[in-house]
Amino acid sequence: MPPVLAYWAIRGLAQPIRLLLAYTQTEYEDKRYVVGPGYDKSCWFDVKYSLGLDFPNLPYYIDGDVKLTQSNAILRYIAGKHNLIGTNDNERIRVDLMENEVGDFRNDWVRLCYSPNFDNLKGDYIKNLPLKLSEFSKYLGDNKWLAGENISFVDFIFYEMLDQHMILLPDCLDSFPNLKLYCDRVRLLDSIKTYMSGSDFITRPLNNPHAGFK
C-alpha cells in the first residue's frame, strides 16, 4: 500500500510535504479532511485516536509500520530516504538553521493569518516584511538552494512561505531578485511543474475557514 499523508483540505502545514513528495515522485494517498458547516471538524476528531498515532495530530504520515505526526518530522523522514537533508556537514548545518529560521517566519505568518484582527495587523506586518526578506536574500546569496548547490527539504518549506506571501503581496520580492529566481527555480523543476499543473495541486485556500486570510 502507498503511504498516506493526511491533512485538512488546505495548503497549510502539508503543502511543503506534498511538494517534497511530488519532487521525489513518491506515490501516496493525499487524504484531505474537510471542515464542515459551523467549522465542524468532526471528520477528523471522530477518527483522531483510532489510527495508532503516538501524538495524534494533523498532518500525519503513515508508511507501513511508520506512523508520524509533526510536519518537520515527516519532511525529514521522507527527505532521509532521498538524501535531501544535506550532503555534507556544511550543508546539514545550513539545513538545520533554515529549518528553524523559516519555521519562525512561518509562525509569525500563521499568527497573522489566523488573527481575527488580520485587517488591522497586516499593515505593520507588511511594513516589517522587507527586513526579514533581506535577511533571507543575503543568506541565499548566489547559491541555487538554501543548503548551497544541492536541494534539500527546507527548500520546499521556504518556497511555500514565499509563495504564500506573494498571494497577499504580489510584489514583495521585487527588491530581491535572487529570491524571485529561487522561486522560479523551484517551479521549473520537472516533477514540481507537473504537480502544479495537475488537478491535485491546491492554489487556495491557504488556511482553514476561520482564518482572517485564506
PDB file of N, CA and C in Angstrom, residues 85-96:
ATOM      1  N   ILE A  85      18.737  15.888   2.986  1.00  0.00           N
ATOM      2  CA  ILE A  85      18.918  16.561   4.276  1.00  0.00           C
ATOM      3  C   ILE A  85      20.302  17.192   4.382  1.00  0.00           C
ATOM      4  N   GLY A  86      20.979  17.340   3.237  1.00  0.00           N
ATOM      5  CA  GLY A  86      22.332  17.876   3.203  1.00  0.00           C
ATOM      6  C   GLY A  86      23.321  16.764   2.898  1.00  0.00           C
ATOM      7  N   THR A  87      24.256  17.051   2.003  1.00  0.00           N
ATOM      8  CA  THR A  87      25.186  16.014   1.555  1.00  0.00           C
ATOM      9  C   THR A  87      26.532  16.057   2.283  1.00  0.00           C
ATOM     10  N   ASN A  88      26.740  17.071   3.117  1.00  0.00           N
ATOM     11  CA  ASN A  88      27.967  17.171   3.916  1.00  0.00           C
ATOM     12  C   ASN A  88      27.662  17.989   5.166  1.00  0.00           C
ATOM     13  N   ASP A  89      28.646  18.113   6.027  1.00  0.00           N
ATOM     14  CA  ASP A  89      28.410  18.797   7.307  1.00  0.00           C
ATOM     15  C   ASP A  89      27.969  20.242   7.111  1.00  0.00           C
ATOM     16  N   ASN A  90      28.589  20.953   6.191  1.00  0.00           N
ATOM     17  CA  ASN A  90      28.241  22.355   5.979  1.00  0.00           C
ATOM     18  C   ASN A  90      26.799  22.485   5.490  1.00  0.00           C
ATOM     19  N   GLU A  91      26.412  21.624   4.563  1.00  0.00           N
ATOM     20  CA  GLU A  91      25.032  21.671   4.076  1.00  0.00           C
ATOM     21  C   GLU A  91      24.047  21.328   5.187  1.00  0.00           C
ATOM     22  N   ARG A  92      24.382  20.339   5.993  1.00  0.00           N
ATOM     23  CA  ARG A  92      23.461  19.950   7.072  1.00  0.00           C
ATOM     24  C   ARG A  92      23.311  21.067   8.102  1.00  0.00           C
ATOM     25  N   ILE A  93      24.383  21.797   8.357  1.00  0.00           N
ATOM     26  CA  ILE A  93      24.291  22.955   9.258  1.00  0.00           C
ATOM     27  C   ILE A  93      23.339  23.997   8.684  1.00  0.00           C
ATOM     28  N   ARG A  94      23.470  24.272   7.397  1.00  0.00           N
ATOM     29  CA  ARG A  94      22.597  25.259   6.754  1.00  0.00           C
ATOM     30  C   ARG A  94      21.143  24.783   6.742  1.00  0.00           C
ATOM     31  N   VAL A  95      20.939  23.495   6.506  1.00  0.00           N
ATOM     32  CA  VAL A  95      19.587  22.933   6.521  1.00  0.00           C
ATOM     33  C   VAL A  95      18.967  23.069   7.903  1.00  0.00           C
ATOM     34  N   ASP A  96      19.731  22.708   8.935  1.00  0.00           N
ATOM     35  CA  ASP A  96      19.195  22.791  10.303  1.00  0.00           C
ATOM     36  C   ASP A  96      18.849  24.227  10.679  1.00  0.00           C
TER      37      ASP A  96
END
